[in-house]
């Protein structure tokens, strides 16, 4: 749970708008779920795993890019990715800047940084909306 809170704070500090779900099932049953720029999924969720969720989304042809987080190295998280929308995987111990760089690229925010190299104000994604980043995790919120 503390890793999830830390990730959520990191994303907010980077002017992203994380939306956190306690489980994959909660994500799937959210009828008011926004259109996400990308998803950050923990591989090992309680109940349905992050990998299973990505397969469910692929089955309904949801094109939202997915970034996986894991506490373990897994052959399933090496290219070729397990589902077409999978674009990257990080260990929970990897530096946060690598994850942020990937998320900014996926949200179309690379050019939104200031000359000093830091984000300025609320960042907007490719759609012009604030860039929400959806995450589901095992008891650590997204």
GROMACS .gro file of C-alpha atoms in nm:
model
  142
    1UNK     CA    1   0.000   0.000   0.000
    2UNK     CA    2   0.284   0.243   0.074
    3UNK     CA    3   0.432   0.187  -0.274
    4UNK     CA    4   0.097   0.280  -0.427
    5UNK     CA    5   0.067   0.598  -0.225
    6UNK     CA    6   0.423   0.692  -0.316
    7UNK     CA    7   0.356   0.634  -0.687
    8UNK     CA    8   0.038   0.838  -0.672
    9UNK     CA    9   0.227   1.125  -0.508
   10UNK     CA   10   0.504   1.100  -0.769
   11UNK     CA   11   0.252   1.123  -1.052
   12UNK     CA   12   0.071   1.417  -0.892
   13UNK     CA   13   0.402   1.597  -0.836
   14UNK     CA   14   0.467   1.551  -1.209
   15UNK     CA   15   0.130   1.720  -1.277
   16UNK     CA   16  -0.036   1.400  -1.393
   17UNK     CA   17  -0.377   1.303  -1.261
   18UNK     CA   18  -0.366   0.944  -1.137
   19UNK     CA   19  -0.695   0.766  -1.079
   20UNK     CA   20  -0.649   0.476  -0.840
   21UNK     CA   21  -0.845   0.153  -0.825
   22UNK     CA   22  -0.802  -0.102  -0.545
   23UNK     CA   23  -0.839  -0.395  -0.786
   24UNK     CA   24  -0.878  -0.492  -1.150
   25UNK     CA   25  -1.240  -0.581  -1.082
   26UNK     CA   26  -1.308  -0.231  -0.944
   27UNK     CA   27  -1.155  -0.085  -1.260
   28UNK     CA   28  -1.372  -0.302  -1.487
   29UNK     CA   29  -1.695  -0.224  -1.300
   30UNK     CA   30  -1.642   0.154  -1.289
   31UNK     CA   31  -1.918   0.280  -1.518
   32UNK     CA   32  -1.790   0.638  -1.485
   33UNK     CA   33  -1.429   0.552  -1.574
   34UNK     CA   34  -1.267   0.831  -1.776
   35UNK     CA   35  -1.081   0.771  -2.101
   36UNK     CA   36  -0.723   0.724  -1.983
   37UNK     CA   37  -0.413   0.830  -2.172
   38UNK     CA   38  -0.246   0.514  -2.037
   39UNK     CA   39  -0.275   0.257  -1.759
   40UNK     CA   40  -0.019   0.160  -1.497
   41UNK     CA   41  -0.097  -0.193  -1.380
   42UNK     CA   42   0.059  -0.392  -1.103
   43UNK     CA   43   0.125  -0.745  -1.222
   44UNK     CA   44   0.018  -0.906  -0.895
   45UNK     CA   45  -0.324  -0.773  -0.800
   46UNK     CA   46  -0.557  -0.937  -0.551
   47UNK     CA   47  -0.811  -1.138  -0.749
   48UNK     CA   48  -0.760  -1.076  -1.121
   49UNK     CA   49  -0.394  -1.006  -1.202
   50UNK     CA   50  -0.271  -0.709  -1.402
   51UNK     CA   51  -0.180  -0.947  -1.684
   52UNK     CA   52  -0.534  -1.090  -1.685
   53UNK     CA   53  -0.677  -0.736  -1.689
   54UNK     CA   54  -0.459  -0.647  -1.989
   55UNK     CA   55  -0.584  -0.960  -2.169
   56UNK     CA   56  -0.946  -0.864  -2.091
   57UNK     CA   57  -0.886  -0.517  -2.233
   58UNK     CA   58  -0.719  -0.661  -2.542
   59UNK     CA   59  -1.019  -0.891  -2.595
   60UNK     CA   60  -1.250  -0.588  -2.620
   61UNK     CA   61  -0.992  -0.408  -2.838
   62UNK     CA   62  -0.924  -0.133  -2.584
   63UNK     CA   63  -0.622   0.050  -2.733
   64UNK     CA   64  -0.512   0.223  -2.409
   65UNK     CA   65  -0.135   0.177  -2.365
   66UNK     CA   66  -0.035  -0.024  -2.058
   67UNK     CA   67   0.275   0.005  -1.840
   68UNK     CA   68   0.330  -0.280  -1.596
   69UNK     CA   69   0.483  -0.256  -1.249
   70UNK     CA   70   0.619  -0.564  -1.079
   71UNK     CA   71   0.818  -0.664  -0.775
   72UNK     CA   72   0.971  -0.954  -0.972
   73UNK     CA   73   1.139  -1.008  -1.306
   74UNK     CA   74   0.910  -1.208  -1.527
   75UNK     CA   75   0.961  -1.353  -1.875
   76UNK     CA   76   0.601  -1.246  -1.948
   77UNK     CA   77   0.708  -0.883  -1.909
   78UNK     CA   78   0.986  -0.892  -2.165
   79UNK     CA   79   0.932  -0.813  -2.533
   80UNK     CA   80   0.734  -0.943  -2.707
   81UNK     CA   81   0.474  -0.808  -2.463
   82UNK     CA   82   0.184  -1.027  -2.347
   83UNK     CA   83  -0.079  -0.804  -2.512
   84UNK     CA   84  -0.060  -0.552  -2.798
   85UNK     CA   85  -0.127  -0.247  -2.579
   86UNK     CA   86   0.161  -0.331  -2.346
   87UNK     CA   87   0.441  -0.079  -2.401
   88UNK     CA   88   0.675  -0.106  -2.101
   89UNK     CA   89   0.739  -0.278  -1.771
   90UNK     CA   90   0.921  -0.152  -1.463
   91UNK     CA   91   1.021  -0.308  -1.134
   92UNK     CA   92   0.886  -0.126  -0.830
   93UNK     CA   93   1.247  -0.059  -0.732
   94UNK     CA   94   1.333   0.115  -1.063
   95UNK     CA   95   1.396   0.492  -1.047
   96UNK     CA   96   1.077   0.696  -1.073
   97UNK     CA   97   1.218   0.921  -1.345
   98UNK     CA   98   1.227   0.633  -1.593
   99UNK     CA   99   0.858   0.563  -1.532
  100UNK     CA  100   0.772   0.935  -1.553
  101UNK     CA  101   0.958   0.970  -1.884
  102UNK     CA  102   0.757   0.680  -2.027
  103UNK     CA  103   0.425   0.814  -1.895
  104UNK     CA  104   0.491   1.165  -2.027
  105UNK     CA  105   0.572   1.021  -2.369
  106UNK     CA  106   0.255   0.809  -2.367
  107UNK     CA  107   0.044   1.109  -2.263
  108UNK     CA  108   0.203   1.327  -2.531
  109UNK     CA  109   0.357   1.558  -2.270
  110UNK     CA  110   0.727   1.561  -2.359
  111UNK     CA  111   0.700   1.908  -2.513
  112UNK     CA  112   0.498   2.042  -2.218
  113UNK     CA  113   0.801   2.071  -1.988
  114UNK     CA  114   0.945   2.415  -1.918
  115UNK     CA  115   1.284   2.534  -2.042
  116UNK     CA  116   1.422   2.451  -1.697
  117UNK     CA  117   1.327   2.089  -1.753
  118UNK     CA  118   1.036   2.075  -1.509
  119UNK     CA  119   0.661   2.060  -1.572
  120UNK     CA  120   0.465   2.384  -1.565
  121UNK     CA  121   0.107   2.380  -1.436
  122UNK     CA  122  -0.149   2.118  -1.525
  123UNK     CA  123  -0.035   1.905  -1.814
  124UNK     CA  124  -0.270   1.810  -2.092
  125UNK     CA  125  -0.250   1.495  -2.298
  126UNK     CA  126  -0.290   1.432  -2.670
  127UNK     CA  127  -0.667   1.475  -2.638
  128UNK     CA  128  -0.636   1.825  -2.487
  129UNK     CA  129  -0.790   1.699  -2.163
  130UNK     CA  130  -0.593   1.682  -1.839
  131UNK     CA  131  -0.377   1.372  -1.870
  132UNK     CA  132  -0.524   1.106  -1.640
  133UNK     CA  133  -0.314   0.801  -1.579
  134UNK     CA  134  -0.511   0.500  -1.459
  135UNK     CA  135  -0.353   0.244  -1.230
  136UNK     CA  136  -0.471  -0.068  -1.059
  137UNK     CA  137  -0.266  -0.233  -0.787
  138UNK     CA  138  -0.280  -0.496  -0.521
  139UNK     CA  139  -0.402  -0.299  -0.224
  140UNK     CA  140  -0.185  -0.008  -0.316
  141UNK     CA  141  -0.385   0.244  -0.500
  142UNK     CA  142  -0.307   0.387  -0.829
   0.00000   0.00000   0.00000
